[in-house]
mmCIF file of C-alpha atoms and ligand atoms in Angstrom:
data_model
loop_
_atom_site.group_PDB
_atom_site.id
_atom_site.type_symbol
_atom_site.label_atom_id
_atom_site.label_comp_id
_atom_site.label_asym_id
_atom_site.label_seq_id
_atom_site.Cartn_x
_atom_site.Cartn_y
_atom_site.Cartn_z
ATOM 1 C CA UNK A 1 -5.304 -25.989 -15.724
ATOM 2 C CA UNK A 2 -7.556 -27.888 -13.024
ATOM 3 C CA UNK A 3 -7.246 -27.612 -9.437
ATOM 4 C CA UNK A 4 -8.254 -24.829 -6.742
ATOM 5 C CA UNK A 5 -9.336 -21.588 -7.874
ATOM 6 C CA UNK A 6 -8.402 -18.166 -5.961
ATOM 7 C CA UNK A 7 -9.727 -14.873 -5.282
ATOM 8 C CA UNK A 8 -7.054 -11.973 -4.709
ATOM 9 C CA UNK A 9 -7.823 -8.348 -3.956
ATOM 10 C CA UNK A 10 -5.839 -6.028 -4.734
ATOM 11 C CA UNK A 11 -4.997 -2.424 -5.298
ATOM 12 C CA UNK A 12 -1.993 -1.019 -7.502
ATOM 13 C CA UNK A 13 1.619 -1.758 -7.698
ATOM 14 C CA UNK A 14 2.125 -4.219 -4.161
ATOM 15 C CA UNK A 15 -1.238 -6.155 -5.112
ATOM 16 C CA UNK A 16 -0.439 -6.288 -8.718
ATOM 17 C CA UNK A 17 3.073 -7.628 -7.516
ATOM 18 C CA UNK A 18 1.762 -10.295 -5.650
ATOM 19 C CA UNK A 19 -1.238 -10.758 -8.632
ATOM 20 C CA UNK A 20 1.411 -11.721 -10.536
ATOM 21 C CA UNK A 21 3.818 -14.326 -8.533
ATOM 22 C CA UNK A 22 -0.259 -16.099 -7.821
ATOM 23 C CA UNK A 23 -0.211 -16.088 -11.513
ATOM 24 C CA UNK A 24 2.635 -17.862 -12.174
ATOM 25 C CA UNK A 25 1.141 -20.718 -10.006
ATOM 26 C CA UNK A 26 -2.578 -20.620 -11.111
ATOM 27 C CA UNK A 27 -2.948 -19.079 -14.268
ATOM 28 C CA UNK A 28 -6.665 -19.336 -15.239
ATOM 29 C CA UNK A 29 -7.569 -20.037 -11.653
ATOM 30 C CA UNK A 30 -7.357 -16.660 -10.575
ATOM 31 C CA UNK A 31 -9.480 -13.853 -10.368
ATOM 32 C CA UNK A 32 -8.293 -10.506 -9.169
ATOM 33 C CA UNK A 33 -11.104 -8.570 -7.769
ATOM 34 C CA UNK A 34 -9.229 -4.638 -8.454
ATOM 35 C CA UNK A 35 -10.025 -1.687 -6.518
ATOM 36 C CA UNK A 36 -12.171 1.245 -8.715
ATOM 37 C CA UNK A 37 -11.790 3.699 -6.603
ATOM 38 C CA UNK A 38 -8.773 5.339 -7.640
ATOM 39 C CA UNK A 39 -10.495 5.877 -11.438
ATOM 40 C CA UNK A 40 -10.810 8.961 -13.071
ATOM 41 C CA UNK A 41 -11.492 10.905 -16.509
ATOM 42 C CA UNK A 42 -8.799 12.230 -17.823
ATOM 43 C CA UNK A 43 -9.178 13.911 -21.230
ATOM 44 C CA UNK A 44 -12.557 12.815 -21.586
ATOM 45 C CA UNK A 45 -10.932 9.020 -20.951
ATOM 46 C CA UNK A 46 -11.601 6.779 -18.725
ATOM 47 C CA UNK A 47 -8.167 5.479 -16.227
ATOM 48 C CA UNK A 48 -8.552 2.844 -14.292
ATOM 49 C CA UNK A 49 -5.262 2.706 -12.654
ATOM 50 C CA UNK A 50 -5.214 -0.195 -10.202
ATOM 51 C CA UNK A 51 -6.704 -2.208 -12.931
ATOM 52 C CA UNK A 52 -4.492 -1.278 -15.142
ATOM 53 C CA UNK A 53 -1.368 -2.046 -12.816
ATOM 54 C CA UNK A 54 -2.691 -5.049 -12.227
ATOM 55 C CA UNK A 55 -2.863 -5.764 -15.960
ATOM 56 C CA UNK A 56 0.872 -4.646 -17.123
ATOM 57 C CA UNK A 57 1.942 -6.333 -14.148
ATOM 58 C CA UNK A 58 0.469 -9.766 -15.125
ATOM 59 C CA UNK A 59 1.425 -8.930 -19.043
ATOM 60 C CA UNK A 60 4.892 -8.140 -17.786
ATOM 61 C CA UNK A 61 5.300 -4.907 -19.651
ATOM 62 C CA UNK A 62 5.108 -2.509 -16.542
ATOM 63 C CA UNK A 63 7.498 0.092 -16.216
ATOM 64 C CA UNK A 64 10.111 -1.809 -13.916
ATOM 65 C CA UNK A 65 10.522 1.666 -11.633
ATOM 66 C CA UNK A 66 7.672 2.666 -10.343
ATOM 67 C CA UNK A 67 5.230 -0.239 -11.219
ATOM 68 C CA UNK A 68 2.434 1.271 -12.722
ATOM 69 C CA UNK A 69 2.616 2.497 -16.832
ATOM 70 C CA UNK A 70 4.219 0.368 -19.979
ATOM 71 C CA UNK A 71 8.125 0.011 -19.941
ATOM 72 C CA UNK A 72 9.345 2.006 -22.459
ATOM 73 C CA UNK A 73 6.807 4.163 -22.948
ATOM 74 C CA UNK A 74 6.865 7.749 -24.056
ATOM 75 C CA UNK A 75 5.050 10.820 -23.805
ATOM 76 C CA UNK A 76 4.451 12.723 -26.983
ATOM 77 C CA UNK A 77 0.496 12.636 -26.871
ATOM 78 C CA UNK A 78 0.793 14.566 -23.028
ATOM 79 C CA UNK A 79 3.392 17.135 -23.923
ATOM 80 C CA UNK A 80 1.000 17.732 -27.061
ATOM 81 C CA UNK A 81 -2.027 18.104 -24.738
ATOM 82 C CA UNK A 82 -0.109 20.534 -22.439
ATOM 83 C CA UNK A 83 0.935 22.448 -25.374
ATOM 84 C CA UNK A 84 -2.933 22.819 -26.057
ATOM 85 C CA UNK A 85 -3.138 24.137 -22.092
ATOM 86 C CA UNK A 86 -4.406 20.571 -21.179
ATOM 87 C CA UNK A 87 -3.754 19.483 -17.870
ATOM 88 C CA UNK A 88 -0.760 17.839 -18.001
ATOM 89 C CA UNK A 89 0.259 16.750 -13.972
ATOM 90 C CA UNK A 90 -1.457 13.186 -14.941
ATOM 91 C CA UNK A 91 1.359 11.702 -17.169
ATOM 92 C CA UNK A 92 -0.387 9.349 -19.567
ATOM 93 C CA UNK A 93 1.860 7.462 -21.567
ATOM 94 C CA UNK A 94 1.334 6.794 -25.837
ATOM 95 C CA UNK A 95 1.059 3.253 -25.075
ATOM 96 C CA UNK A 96 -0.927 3.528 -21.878
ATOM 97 C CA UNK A 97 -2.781 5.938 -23.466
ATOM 98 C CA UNK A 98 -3.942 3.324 -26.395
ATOM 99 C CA UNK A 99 -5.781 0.950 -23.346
ATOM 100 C CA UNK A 100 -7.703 4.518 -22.351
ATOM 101 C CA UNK A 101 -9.022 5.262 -25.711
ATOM 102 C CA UNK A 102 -9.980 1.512 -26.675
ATOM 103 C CA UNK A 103 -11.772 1.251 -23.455
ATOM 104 C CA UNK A 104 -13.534 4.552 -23.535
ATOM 105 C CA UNK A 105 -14.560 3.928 -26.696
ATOM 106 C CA UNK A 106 -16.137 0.457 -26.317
ATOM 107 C CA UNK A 107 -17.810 1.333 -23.633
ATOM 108 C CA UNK A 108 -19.736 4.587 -25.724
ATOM 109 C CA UNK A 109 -20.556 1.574 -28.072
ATOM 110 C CA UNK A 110 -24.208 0.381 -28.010
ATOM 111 C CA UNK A 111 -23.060 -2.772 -28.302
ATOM 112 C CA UNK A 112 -19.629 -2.284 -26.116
ATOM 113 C CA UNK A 113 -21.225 -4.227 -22.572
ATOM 114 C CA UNK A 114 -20.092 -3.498 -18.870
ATOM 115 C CA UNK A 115 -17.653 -2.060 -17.623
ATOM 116 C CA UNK A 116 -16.618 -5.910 -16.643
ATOM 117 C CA UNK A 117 -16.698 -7.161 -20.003
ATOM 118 C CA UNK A 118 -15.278 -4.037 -21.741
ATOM 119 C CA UNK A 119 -11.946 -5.079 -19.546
ATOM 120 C CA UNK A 120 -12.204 -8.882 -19.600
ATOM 121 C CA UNK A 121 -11.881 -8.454 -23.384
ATOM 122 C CA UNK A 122 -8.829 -6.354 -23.325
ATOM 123 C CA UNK A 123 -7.004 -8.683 -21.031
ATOM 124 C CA UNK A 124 -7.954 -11.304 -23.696
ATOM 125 C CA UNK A 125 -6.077 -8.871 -26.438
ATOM 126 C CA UNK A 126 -3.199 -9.045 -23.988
ATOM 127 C CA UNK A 127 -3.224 -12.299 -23.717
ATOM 128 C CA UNK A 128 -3.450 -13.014 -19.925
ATOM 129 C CA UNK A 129 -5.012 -16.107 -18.465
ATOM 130 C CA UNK A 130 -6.242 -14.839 -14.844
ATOM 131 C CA UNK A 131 -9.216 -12.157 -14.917
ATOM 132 C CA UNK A 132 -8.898 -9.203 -13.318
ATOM 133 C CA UNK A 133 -11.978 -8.050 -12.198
ATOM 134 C CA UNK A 134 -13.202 -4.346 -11.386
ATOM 135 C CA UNK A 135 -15.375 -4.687 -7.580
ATOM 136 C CA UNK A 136 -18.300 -3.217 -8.966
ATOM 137 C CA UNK A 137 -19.264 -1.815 -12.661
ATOM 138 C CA UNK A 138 -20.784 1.395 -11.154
ATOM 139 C CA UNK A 139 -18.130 4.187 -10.443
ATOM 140 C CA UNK A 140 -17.246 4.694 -6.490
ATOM 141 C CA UNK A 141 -14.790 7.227 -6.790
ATOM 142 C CA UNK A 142 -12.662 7.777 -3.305
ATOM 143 C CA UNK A 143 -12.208 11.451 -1.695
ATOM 144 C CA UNK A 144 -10.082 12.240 0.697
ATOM 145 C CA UNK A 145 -11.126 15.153 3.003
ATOM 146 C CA UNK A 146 -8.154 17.777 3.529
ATOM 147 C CA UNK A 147 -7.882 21.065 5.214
ATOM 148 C CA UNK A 148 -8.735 22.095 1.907
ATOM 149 C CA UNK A 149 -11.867 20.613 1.677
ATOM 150 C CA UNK A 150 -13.340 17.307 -0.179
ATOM 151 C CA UNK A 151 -9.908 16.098 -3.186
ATOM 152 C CA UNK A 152 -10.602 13.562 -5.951
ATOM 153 C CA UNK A 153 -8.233 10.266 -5.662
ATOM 154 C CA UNK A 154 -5.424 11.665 -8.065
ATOM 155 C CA UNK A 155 -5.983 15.287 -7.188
ATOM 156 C CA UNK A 156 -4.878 13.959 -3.078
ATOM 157 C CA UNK A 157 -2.450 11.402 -4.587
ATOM 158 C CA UNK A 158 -0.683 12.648 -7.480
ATOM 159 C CA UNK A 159 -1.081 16.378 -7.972
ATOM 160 C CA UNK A 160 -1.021 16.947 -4.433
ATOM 161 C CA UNK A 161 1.802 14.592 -3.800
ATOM 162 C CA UNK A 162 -0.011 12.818 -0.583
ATOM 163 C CA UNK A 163 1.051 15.947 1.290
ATOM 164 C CA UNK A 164 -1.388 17.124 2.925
ATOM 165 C CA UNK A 165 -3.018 15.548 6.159
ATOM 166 C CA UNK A 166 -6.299 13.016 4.983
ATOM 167 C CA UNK A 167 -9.332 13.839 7.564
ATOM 168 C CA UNK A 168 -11.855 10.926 6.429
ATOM 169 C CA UNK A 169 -12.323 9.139 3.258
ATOM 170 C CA UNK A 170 -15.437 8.658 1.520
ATOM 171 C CA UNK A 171 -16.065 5.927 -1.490
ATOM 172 C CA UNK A 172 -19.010 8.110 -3.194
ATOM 173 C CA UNK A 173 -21.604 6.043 -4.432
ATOM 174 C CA UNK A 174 -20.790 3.164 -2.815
ATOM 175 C CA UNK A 175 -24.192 2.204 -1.560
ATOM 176 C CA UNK A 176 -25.820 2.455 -5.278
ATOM 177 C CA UNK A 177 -22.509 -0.096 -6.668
ATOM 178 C CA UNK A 178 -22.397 -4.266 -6.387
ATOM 179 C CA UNK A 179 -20.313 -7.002 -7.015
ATOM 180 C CA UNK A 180 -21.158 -7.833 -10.509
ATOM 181 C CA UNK A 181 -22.160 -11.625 -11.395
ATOM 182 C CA UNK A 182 -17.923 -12.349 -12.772
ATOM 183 C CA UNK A 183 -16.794 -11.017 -8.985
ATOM 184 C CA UNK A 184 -19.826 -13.288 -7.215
ATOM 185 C CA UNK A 185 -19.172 -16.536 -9.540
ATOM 186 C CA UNK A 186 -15.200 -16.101 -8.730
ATOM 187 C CA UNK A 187 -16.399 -15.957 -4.701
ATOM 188 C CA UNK A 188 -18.710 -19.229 -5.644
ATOM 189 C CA UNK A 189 -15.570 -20.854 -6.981
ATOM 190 C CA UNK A 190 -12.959 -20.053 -4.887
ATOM 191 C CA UNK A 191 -11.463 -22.076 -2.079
ATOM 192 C CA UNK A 192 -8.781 -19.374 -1.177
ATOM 193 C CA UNK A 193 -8.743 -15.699 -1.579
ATOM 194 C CA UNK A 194 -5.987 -13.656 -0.668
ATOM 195 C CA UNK A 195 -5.616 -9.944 0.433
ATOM 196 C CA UNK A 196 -3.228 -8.539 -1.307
ATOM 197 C CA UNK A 197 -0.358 -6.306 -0.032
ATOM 198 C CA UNK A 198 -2.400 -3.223 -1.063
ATOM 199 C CA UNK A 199 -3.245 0.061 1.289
ATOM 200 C CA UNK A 200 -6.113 -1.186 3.367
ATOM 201 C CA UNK A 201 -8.189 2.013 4.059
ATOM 202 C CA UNK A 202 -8.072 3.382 0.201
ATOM 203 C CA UNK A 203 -7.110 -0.039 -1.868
ATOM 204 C CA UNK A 204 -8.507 -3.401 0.024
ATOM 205 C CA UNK A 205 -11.071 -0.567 2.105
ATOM 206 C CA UNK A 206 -13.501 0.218 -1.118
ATOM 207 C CA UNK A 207 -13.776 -3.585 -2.286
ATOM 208 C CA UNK A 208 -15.131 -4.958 1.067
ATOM 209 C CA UNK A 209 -17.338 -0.991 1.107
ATOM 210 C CA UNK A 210 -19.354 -2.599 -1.687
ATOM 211 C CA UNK A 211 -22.477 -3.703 -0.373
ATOM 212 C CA UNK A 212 -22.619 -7.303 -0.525
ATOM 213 C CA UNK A 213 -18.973 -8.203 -1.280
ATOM 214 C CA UNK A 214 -18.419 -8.813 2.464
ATOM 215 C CA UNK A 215 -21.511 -11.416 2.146
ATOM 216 C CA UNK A 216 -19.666 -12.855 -0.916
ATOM 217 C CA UNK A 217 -16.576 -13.737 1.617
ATOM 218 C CA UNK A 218 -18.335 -15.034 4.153
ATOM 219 C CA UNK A 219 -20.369 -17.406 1.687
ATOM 220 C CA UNK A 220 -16.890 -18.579 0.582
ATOM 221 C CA UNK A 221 -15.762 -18.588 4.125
ATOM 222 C CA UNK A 222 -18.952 -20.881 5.863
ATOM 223 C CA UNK A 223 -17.899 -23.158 1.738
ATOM 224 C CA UNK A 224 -14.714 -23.874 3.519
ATOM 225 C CA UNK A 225 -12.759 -20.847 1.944
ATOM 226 C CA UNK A 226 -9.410 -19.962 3.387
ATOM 227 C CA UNK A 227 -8.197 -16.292 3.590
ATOM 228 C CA UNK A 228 -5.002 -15.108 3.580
ATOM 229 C CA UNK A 229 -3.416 -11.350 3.932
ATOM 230 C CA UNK A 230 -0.531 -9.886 3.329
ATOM 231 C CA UNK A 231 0.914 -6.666 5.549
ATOM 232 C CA UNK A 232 0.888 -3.969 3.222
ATOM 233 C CA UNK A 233 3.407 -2.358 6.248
ATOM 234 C CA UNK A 234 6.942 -3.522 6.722
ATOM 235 C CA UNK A 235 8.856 -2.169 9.915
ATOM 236 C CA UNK A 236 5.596 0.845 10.559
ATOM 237 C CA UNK A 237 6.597 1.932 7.109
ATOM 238 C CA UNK A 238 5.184 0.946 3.636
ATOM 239 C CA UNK A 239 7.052 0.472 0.812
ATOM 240 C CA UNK A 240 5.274 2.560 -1.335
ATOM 241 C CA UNK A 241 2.709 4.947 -1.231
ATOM 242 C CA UNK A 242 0.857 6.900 1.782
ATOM 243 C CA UNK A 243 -0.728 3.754 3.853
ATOM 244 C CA UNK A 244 1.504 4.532 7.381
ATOM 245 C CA UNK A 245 0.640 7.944 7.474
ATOM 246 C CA UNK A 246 -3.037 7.435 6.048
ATOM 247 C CA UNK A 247 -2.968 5.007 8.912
ATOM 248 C CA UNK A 248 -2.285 7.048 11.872
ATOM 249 C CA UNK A 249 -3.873 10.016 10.971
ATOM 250 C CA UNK A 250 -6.901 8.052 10.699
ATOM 251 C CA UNK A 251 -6.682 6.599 13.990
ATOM 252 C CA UNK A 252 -5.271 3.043 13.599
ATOM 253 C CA UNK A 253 -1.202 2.163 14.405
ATOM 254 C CA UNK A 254 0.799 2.189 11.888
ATOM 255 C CA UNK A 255 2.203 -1.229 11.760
ATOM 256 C CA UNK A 256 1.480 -4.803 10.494
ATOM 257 C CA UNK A 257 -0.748 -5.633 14.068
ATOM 258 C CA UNK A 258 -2.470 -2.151 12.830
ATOM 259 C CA UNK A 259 -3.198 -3.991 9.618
ATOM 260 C CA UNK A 260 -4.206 -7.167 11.739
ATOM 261 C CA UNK A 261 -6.155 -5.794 13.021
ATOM 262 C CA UNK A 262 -8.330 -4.174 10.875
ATOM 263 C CA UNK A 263 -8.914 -7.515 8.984
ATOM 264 C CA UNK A 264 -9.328 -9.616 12.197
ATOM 265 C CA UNK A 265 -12.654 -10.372 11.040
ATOM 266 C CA UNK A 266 -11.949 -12.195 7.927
ATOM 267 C CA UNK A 267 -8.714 -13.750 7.586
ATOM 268 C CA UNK A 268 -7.177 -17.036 8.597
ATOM 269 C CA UNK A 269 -3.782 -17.178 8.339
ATOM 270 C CA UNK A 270 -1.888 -13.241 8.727
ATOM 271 C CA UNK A 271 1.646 -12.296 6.447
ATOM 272 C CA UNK A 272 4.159 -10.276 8.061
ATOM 273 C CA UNK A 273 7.670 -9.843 7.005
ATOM 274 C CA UNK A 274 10.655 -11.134 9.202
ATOM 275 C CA UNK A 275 11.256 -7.284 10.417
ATOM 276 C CA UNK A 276 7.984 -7.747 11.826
ATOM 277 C CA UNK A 277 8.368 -10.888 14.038
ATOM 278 C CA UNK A 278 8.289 -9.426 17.175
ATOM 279 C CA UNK A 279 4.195 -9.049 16.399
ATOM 280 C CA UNK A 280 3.805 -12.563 15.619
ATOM 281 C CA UNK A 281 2.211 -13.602 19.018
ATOM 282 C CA UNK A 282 0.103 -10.343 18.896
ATOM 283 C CA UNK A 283 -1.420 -11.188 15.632
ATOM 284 C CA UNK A 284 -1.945 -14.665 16.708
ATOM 285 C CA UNK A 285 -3.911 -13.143 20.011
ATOM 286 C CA UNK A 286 -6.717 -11.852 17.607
ATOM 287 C CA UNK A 287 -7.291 -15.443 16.714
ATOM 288 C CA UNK A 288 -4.938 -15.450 13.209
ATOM 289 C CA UNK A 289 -2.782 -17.960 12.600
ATOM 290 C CA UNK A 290 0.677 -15.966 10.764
ATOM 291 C CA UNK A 291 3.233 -16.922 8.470
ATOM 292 C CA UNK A 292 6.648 -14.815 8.924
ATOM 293 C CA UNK A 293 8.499 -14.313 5.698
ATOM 294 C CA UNK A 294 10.214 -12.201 3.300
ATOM 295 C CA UNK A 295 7.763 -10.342 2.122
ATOM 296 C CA UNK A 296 9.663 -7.878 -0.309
ATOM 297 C CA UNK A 297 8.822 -8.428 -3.851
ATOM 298 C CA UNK A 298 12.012 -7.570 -5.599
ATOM 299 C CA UNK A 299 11.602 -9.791 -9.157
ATOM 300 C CA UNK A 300 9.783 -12.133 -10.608
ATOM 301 C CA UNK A 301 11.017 -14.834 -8.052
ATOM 302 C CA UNK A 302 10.604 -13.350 -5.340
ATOM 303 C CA UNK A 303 7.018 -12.712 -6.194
ATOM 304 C CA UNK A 304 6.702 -16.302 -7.121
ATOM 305 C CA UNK A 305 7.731 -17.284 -3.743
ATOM 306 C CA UNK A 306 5.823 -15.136 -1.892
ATOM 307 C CA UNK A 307 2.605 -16.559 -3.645
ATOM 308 C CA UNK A 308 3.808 -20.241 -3.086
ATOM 309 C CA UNK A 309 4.541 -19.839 0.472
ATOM 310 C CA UNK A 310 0.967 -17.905 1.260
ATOM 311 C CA UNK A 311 -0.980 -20.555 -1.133
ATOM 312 C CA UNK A 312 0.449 -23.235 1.004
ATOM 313 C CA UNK A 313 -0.037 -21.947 4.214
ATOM 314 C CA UNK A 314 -3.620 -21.387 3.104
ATOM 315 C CA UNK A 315 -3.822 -25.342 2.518
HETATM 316 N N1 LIG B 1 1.234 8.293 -10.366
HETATM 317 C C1 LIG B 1 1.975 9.421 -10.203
HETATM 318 O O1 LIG B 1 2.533 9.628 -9.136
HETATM 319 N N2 LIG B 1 2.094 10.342 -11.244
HETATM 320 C C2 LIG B 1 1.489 10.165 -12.442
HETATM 321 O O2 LIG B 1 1.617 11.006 -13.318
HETATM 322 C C3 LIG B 1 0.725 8.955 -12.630
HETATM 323 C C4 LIG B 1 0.132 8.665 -13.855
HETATM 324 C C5 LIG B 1 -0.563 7.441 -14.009
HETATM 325 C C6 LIG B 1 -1.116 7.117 -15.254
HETATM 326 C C7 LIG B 1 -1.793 5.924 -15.416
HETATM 327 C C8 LIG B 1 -1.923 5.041 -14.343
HETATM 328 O O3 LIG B 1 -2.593 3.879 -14.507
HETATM 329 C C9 LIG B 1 -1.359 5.346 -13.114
HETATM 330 C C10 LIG B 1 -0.672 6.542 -12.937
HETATM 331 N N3 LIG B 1 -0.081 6.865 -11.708
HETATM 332 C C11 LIG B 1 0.625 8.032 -11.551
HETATM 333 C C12 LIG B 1 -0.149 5.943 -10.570
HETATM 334 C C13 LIG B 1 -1.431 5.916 -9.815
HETATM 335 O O4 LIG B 1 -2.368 6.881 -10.099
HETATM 336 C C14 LIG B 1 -1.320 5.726 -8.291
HETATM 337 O O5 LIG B 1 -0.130 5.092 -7.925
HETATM 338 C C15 LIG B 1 -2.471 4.910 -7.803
HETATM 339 O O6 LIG B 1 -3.744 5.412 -8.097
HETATM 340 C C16 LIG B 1 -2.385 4.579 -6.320
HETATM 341 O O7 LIG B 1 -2.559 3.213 -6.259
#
């Protein structure tokens, strides 16, 4: 497929949405540069859940309720671990399961590669034509700092249920990680890239932390580059996870000109959803250009739309 090539970030189940309706229009032309930060061992395994979202998503086997996991799946091997007094609060499905142990396993291999390559050729075994790209091949696992002290990712998001207040954020390694060469040739390439509906303090926040990826836009950008993002917030709320209270407690408004305006810097033309009108003119006053739409991804369609109307505005 010739024509334009795109760049999206994204994090889990909103990015890998909106991963998927640019899909449907570019195929092999895009590159989805996934947040690592949420990764973690579990079982001696290695998870990479937004990649993995991402990866269902665009395979269109993820479990249609909560976005992340294989439809269908089931859950023999974690009630087995649990029975062995395994931690069991991190429910890895069979099937889901299968991608941990493939993974974990090539990359023990002397011969398995990067961390890059190690996923590039499962997303070949899957069959999908875009590349989803991890930011950096070095681990930069996020914290979140509590009452309680310093929490891994999952510990703060899943066993902990996002309840208790979040203090800072750290992305631990970060300075020691870089965009590999796949993540700087898809840059070189690219004549859009879009943010992605995706938390921006612990999803789109750790991919522009890596030193150098923020270089990587701006190359694109002074190439002629168009950027794009989408407001992760709908009416102060989001749809899914903790990003409006993550938001305020960490000192920025909880709403799509909060959003604006922590991306000011980099993006052209600004996505809010028609609840979110009203901040049109606000957005536009940090020198963005918007598009107002519906930006609810409810089924395929809708996610196809979505990507059409933000690829053209970025024309
Ligand atoms: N989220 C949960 O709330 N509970 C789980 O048990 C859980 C398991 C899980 C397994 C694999 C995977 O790729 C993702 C999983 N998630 C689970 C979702 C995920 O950890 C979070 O939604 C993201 O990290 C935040 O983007």
């Amino acid at each position: 497929m010739g024509g334009p090539k795109v760049v999206a970030l994204a994090g889990g189940v909103g990015g890998a949405k909106l991963a998927h309706g640019l899909a449907a229009h570019l195929g092999e032309r895009l590159s989805v540069v996934v947040n690592t930060g949420d990764d973690c061992e579990r079982h001696g395994l290695l998870v990479m859940p937004d990649h993995d979202t991402v990866l269902y998503n665009l395979a269109g086997i993820e479990q249609a309720g909560l976005g992340w996991g294989i439809e269908g799946d089931t859950y023999a091997a974690m009630d087995q671990l649990a029975a062995y007094g395994e931690e069991a609060w991190f429910r890895l499905g069979d099937r889901d399961l299968a991608l941990h142990v493939a993974r974990s396993a090539r990359l023990r291999a002397d011969d398995g590669g990067r961390l890059t390559e190690v996923c590039l050729g499962l997303q070949r075994a899957l069959g999908l034509a875009p590349r989803i790209l991890p930011m950096s091949d070095a681990p930069v696992p996020t914290q979140v700092r509590t009452a309680e002290g310093w929490l891994d990712f999952q510990e703060y998001f899943v066993h902990q249920r996002q309840t208790p207040d979040v203090l800072e954020l750290r992305f631990a390694g970060v300075a020691d990680a870089s965009p590999t060469p796949e993540v700087a040739a898809a840059f070189g390439e690219a004549s859009a890239i879009v943010l992605c509906p995706s938390n921006p303090l612990v999803s789109i926040g750790p991919i522009l932390a890596v030193p150098g990826m923020r270089s990587l836009l701006a190359a694109a950008i002074a190439r002629g580059a168009r950027v794009a993002a989408v407001s992760p917030i709908i009416g102060g709320r989001a749809l899914k996870g903790p990003a409006d209270r993550m938001l305020a407690a960490l000192g920025h408004e909880s709403s799509a000109l909060g959003v604006a305006r922590l991306y000011a810097d980099l993006v052209d033309v600004f996505v809010l959803d028609n609840v979110d009108a009203d901040a049109a003119p606000a957005v536009e006053a940090l020198g963005m250009r918007t598009l107002v739409t519906d930006t609810v991804m409810t089924d395929d369609a809708s996610r196809a739309r979505l990507a059409s109307e933000v690829l053209a505005a970025l024309r």
